[in-house]
PDB file of C-alpha atoms and ligand atoms in Angstrom:
ATOM      1  CA  MET U 114     -30.828 -75.693  74.145  1.00  0.00           C
ATOM      2  CA  SER U 115     -32.304 -72.668  72.414  1.00  0.00           C
ATOM      3  CA  VAL U 116     -35.885 -71.549  71.870  1.00  0.00           C
ATOM      4  CA  ARG U 117     -36.825 -69.725  68.661  1.00  0.00           C
ATOM      5  CA  GLN U 118     -40.124 -67.971  68.180  1.00  0.00           C
ATOM      6  CA  GLY U 119     -41.398 -67.043  64.725  1.00  0.00           C
ATOM      7  CA  GLN U 120     -44.400 -64.766  64.532  1.00  0.00           C
ATOM      8  CA  THR U 121     -46.778 -64.813  61.545  1.00  0.00           C
ATOM      9  CA  GLY U 122     -49.802 -62.540  62.006  1.00  0.00           C
ATOM     10  CA  ASP U 123     -51.524 -63.677  65.179  1.00  0.00           C
ATOM     11  CA  ALA U 124     -49.991 -67.107  65.198  1.00  0.00           C
ATOM     12  CA  VAL U 125     -46.962 -67.694  67.309  1.00  0.00           C
ATOM     13  CA  LYS U 126     -44.832 -70.609  66.277  1.00  0.00           C
ATOM     14  CA  GLU U 127     -42.553 -71.976  68.872  1.00  0.00           C
ATOM     15  CA  ARG U 128     -39.937 -74.585  68.361  1.00  0.00           C
ATOM     16  CA  VAL U 129     -37.542 -75.988  70.859  1.00  0.00           C
ATOM     17  CA  GLU U 130     -34.277 -76.907  69.212  1.00  0.00           C
ATOM     18  CA  THR U 131     -32.415 -79.629  70.947  1.00  0.00           C
ATOM     19  CA  LYS U 132     -28.896 -80.753  70.235  1.00  0.00           C
ATOM     20  CA  LYS U 133     -29.490 -84.285  69.011  1.00  0.00           C
ATOM     21  CA  GLN U 134     -27.065 -86.749  70.415  1.00  0.00           C
ATOM     22  CA  ASP U 135     -25.856 -89.448  68.068  1.00  0.00           C
ATOM     23  CA  PRO U 136     -26.474 -92.850  69.628  1.00  0.00           C
ATOM     24  CA  LYS U 137     -25.167 -94.597  66.522  1.00  0.00           C
ATOM     25  CA  GLN U 138     -22.039 -96.700  66.609  1.00  0.00           C
ATOM     26  CA  TYR U 139     -19.414 -96.783  63.887  1.00  0.00           C
ATOM     27  CA  LYS U 140     -16.895 -99.437  62.911  1.00  0.00           C
ATOM     28  CA  VAL U 141     -13.264 -98.516  62.553  1.00  0.00           C
ATOM     29  CA  VAL U 142     -11.957-100.795  59.822  1.00  0.00           C
ATOM     30  CA  LEU U 143      -8.294-101.470  59.039  1.00  0.00           C
ATOM     31  CA  LEU U 144      -7.368-102.002  55.393  1.00  0.00           C
ATOM     32  CA  ASN U 145      -4.715-104.369  54.126  1.00  0.00           C
ATOM     33  CA  ASP U 146      -1.703-103.272  52.109  1.00  0.00           C
ATOM     34  CA  ASP U 147       1.515-104.910  50.960  1.00  0.00           C
ATOM     35  CA  TYR U 148       4.001-102.727  52.857  1.00  0.00           C
ATOM     36  CA  THR U 149       2.919-102.168  56.445  1.00  0.00           C
ATOM     37  CA  THR U 150       4.569-104.760  58.665  1.00  0.00           C
ATOM     38  CA  MET U 151       2.489-107.221  60.673  1.00  0.00           C
ATOM     39  CA  GLU U 152       4.318-106.088  63.816  1.00  0.00           C
ATOM     40  CA  PHE U 153       3.311-102.477  63.238  1.00  0.00           C
ATOM     41  CA  VAL U 154      -0.371-103.363  62.701  1.00  0.00           C
ATOM     42  CA  MET U 155      -0.351-105.372  65.932  1.00  0.00           C
ATOM     43  CA  ARG U 156       1.266-102.451  67.771  1.00  0.00           C
ATOM     44  CA  VAL U 157      -1.498-100.154  66.497  1.00  0.00           C
ATOM     45  CA  LEU U 158      -4.211-102.605  67.543  1.00  0.00           C
ATOM     46  CA  GLU U 159      -2.733-102.930  71.031  1.00  0.00           C
ATOM     47  CA  SER U 160      -2.022 -99.242  71.643  1.00  0.00           C
ATOM     48  CA  VAL U 161      -4.924 -97.503  69.864  1.00  0.00           C
ATOM     49  CA  PHE U 162      -7.646-100.158  70.125  1.00  0.00           C
ATOM     50  CA  GLN U 163      -6.663-101.697  73.488  1.00  0.00           C
ATOM     51  CA  LYS U 164      -6.490-105.228  72.104  1.00  0.00           C
ATOM     52  CA  SER U 165      -4.586-108.036  73.821  1.00  0.00           C
ATOM     53  CA  PRO U 166      -1.593-109.397  71.889  1.00  0.00           C
ATOM     54  CA  ALA U 167      -3.623-112.508  70.926  1.00  0.00           C
ATOM     55  CA  GLU U 168      -6.602-110.459  69.720  1.00  0.00           C
ATOM     56  CA  ALA U 169      -4.300-108.027  67.881  1.00  0.00           C
ATOM     57  CA  TYR U 170      -2.697-110.967  66.058  1.00  0.00           C
ATOM     58  CA  ARG U 171      -6.118-112.423  65.176  1.00  0.00           C
ATOM     59  CA  ILE U 172      -7.442-109.120  63.780  1.00  0.00           C
ATOM     60  CA  MET U 173      -4.215-108.373  61.903  1.00  0.00           C
ATOM     61  CA  MET U 174      -4.268-111.830  60.244  1.00  0.00           C
ATOM     62  CA  HIS U 175      -7.956-111.378  59.365  1.00  0.00           C
ATOM     63  CA  VAL U 176      -7.145-108.076  57.623  1.00  0.00           C
ATOM     64  CA  HIS U 177      -4.084-109.607  55.939  1.00  0.00           C
ATOM     65  CA  LEU U 178      -6.106-112.533  54.557  1.00  0.00           C
ATOM     66  CA  ASN U 179      -9.447-110.815  53.838  1.00  0.00           C
ATOM     67  CA  GLY U 180      -8.497-107.265  52.862  1.00  0.00           C
ATOM     68  CA  SER U 181     -10.151-105.488  55.783  1.00  0.00           C
ATOM     69  CA  GLY U 182     -11.313-106.096  59.333  1.00  0.00           C
ATOM     70  CA  ILE U 183     -12.926-104.407  62.319  1.00  0.00           C
ATOM     71  CA  ALA U 184     -10.540-102.895  64.833  1.00  0.00           C
ATOM     72  CA  GLY U 185     -13.346-101.608  67.067  1.00  0.00           C
ATOM     73  CA  VAL U 186     -16.824-100.037  67.296  1.00  0.00           C
ATOM     74  CA  TYR U 187     -17.264 -96.527  68.723  1.00  0.00           C
ATOM     75  CA  ALA U 188     -19.304 -93.340  68.804  1.00  0.00           C
ATOM     76  CA  TRP U 189     -18.616 -91.090  65.779  1.00  0.00           C
ATOM     77  CA  GLU U 190     -16.149 -88.708  67.393  1.00  0.00           C
ATOM     78  CA  VAL U 191     -14.166 -91.486  69.034  1.00  0.00           C
ATOM     79  CA  ALA U 192     -14.022 -93.399  65.722  1.00  0.00           C
ATOM     80  CA  GLU U 193     -12.753 -90.265  63.942  1.00  0.00           C
ATOM     81  CA  THR U 194     -10.024 -89.764  66.526  1.00  0.00           C
ATOM     82  CA  LYS U 195      -8.916 -93.430  66.254  1.00  0.00           C
ATOM     83  CA  VAL U 196      -8.621 -93.116  62.450  1.00  0.00           C
ATOM     84  CA  GLU U 197      -6.617 -89.914  62.865  1.00  0.00           C
ATOM     85  CA  THR U 198      -4.298 -91.538  65.401  1.00  0.00           C
ATOM     86  CA  VAL U 199      -3.724 -94.598  63.182  1.00  0.00           C
ATOM     87  CA  THR U 200      -2.989 -92.370  60.184  1.00  0.00           C
ATOM     88  CA  THR U 201      -0.574 -90.177  62.125  1.00  0.00           C
ATOM     89  CA  MET U 202       1.285 -93.197  63.579  1.00  0.00           C
ATOM     90  CA  ALA U 203       1.489 -94.856  60.149  1.00  0.00           C
ATOM     91  CA  ARG U 204       2.764 -91.764  58.303  1.00  0.00           C
ATOM     92  CA  GLN U 205       5.279 -91.151  61.080  1.00  0.00           C
ATOM     93  CA  ALA U 206       6.585 -94.698  60.571  1.00  0.00           C
ATOM     94  CA  GLU U 207       6.315 -94.269  56.772  1.00  0.00           C
ATOM     95  CA  PHE U 208       3.761 -97.055  56.307  1.00  0.00           C
ATOM     96  CA  PRO U 209       0.731 -96.729  53.990  1.00  0.00           C
ATOM     97  CA  LEU U 210      -1.652 -98.328  56.538  1.00  0.00           C
ATOM     98  CA  ARG U 211      -5.198 -96.935  56.242  1.00  0.00           C
ATOM     99  CA  ALA U 212      -8.236 -97.032  58.504  1.00  0.00           C
ATOM    100  CA  ALA U 213     -11.812 -96.171  57.584  1.00  0.00           C
ATOM    101  CA  ILE U 214     -15.164 -95.600  59.306  1.00  0.00           C
ATOM    102  CA  GLU U 215     -18.248 -97.650  58.410  1.00  0.00           C
ATOM    103  CA  ASP U 216     -21.787 -97.740  59.800  1.00  0.00           C
ATOM    104  CA  ALA U 217     -21.915-100.424  62.472  1.00  0.00           C
TER     105      ALA U 217
HETATM  106  N1  TYC D 388      -0.230-107.422  54.400  1.00  0.00           N
HETATM  107  C1  TYC D 388       0.782-106.914  55.309  1.00  0.00           C
HETATM  108  C2  TYC D 388       2.051-107.748  55.151  1.00  0.00           C
HETATM  109  O1  TYC D 388       2.013-108.820  54.598  1.00  0.00           O
HETATM  110  C3  TYC D 388       0.324-106.974  56.761  1.00  0.00           C
HETATM  111  C4  TYC D 388      -0.846-106.075  57.034  1.00  0.00           C
HETATM  112  C5  TYC D 388      -1.907-106.530  57.806  1.00  0.00           C
HETATM  113  C6  TYC D 388      -0.878-104.781  56.527  1.00  0.00           C
HETATM  114  C7  TYC D 388      -2.990-105.718  58.098  1.00  0.00           C
HETATM  115  C8  TYC D 388      -1.964-103.932  56.809  1.00  0.00           C
HETATM  116  O2  TYC D 388      -4.073-103.576  57.899  1.00  0.00           O
HETATM  117  C9  TYC D 388      -3.005-104.412  57.580  1.00  0.00           C
HETATM  118  N2  TYC D 388       3.161-107.227  55.658  1.00  0.00           N
END
């Protein structure tokens, strides 16, 4: 926390700047494509989003049938890291799988 004082004539302005924390939550959304295997998407959901095999299957099928689906809801920085991890895993395996962040 920092305090800044600006002086104008006799008046002294004082403002306390606080680092605002972001209480907002963000959805990490998986997007469907024609090439990523169902097995790979389920592996991502289990390893990156801590889903059970049954939940991973349910989410994967939802994305497959509807075009997108929520993998999880997190604080901004966590959501960003999840997207990065998904992208790195997918490129490594040469799949076009994409993940995106949306306001929760
Ligand atoms: N549509 C893919 C297939 O038929 C499976 C898939 C599901 C791909 C979810 C991406 O986010 C995805 N192999």
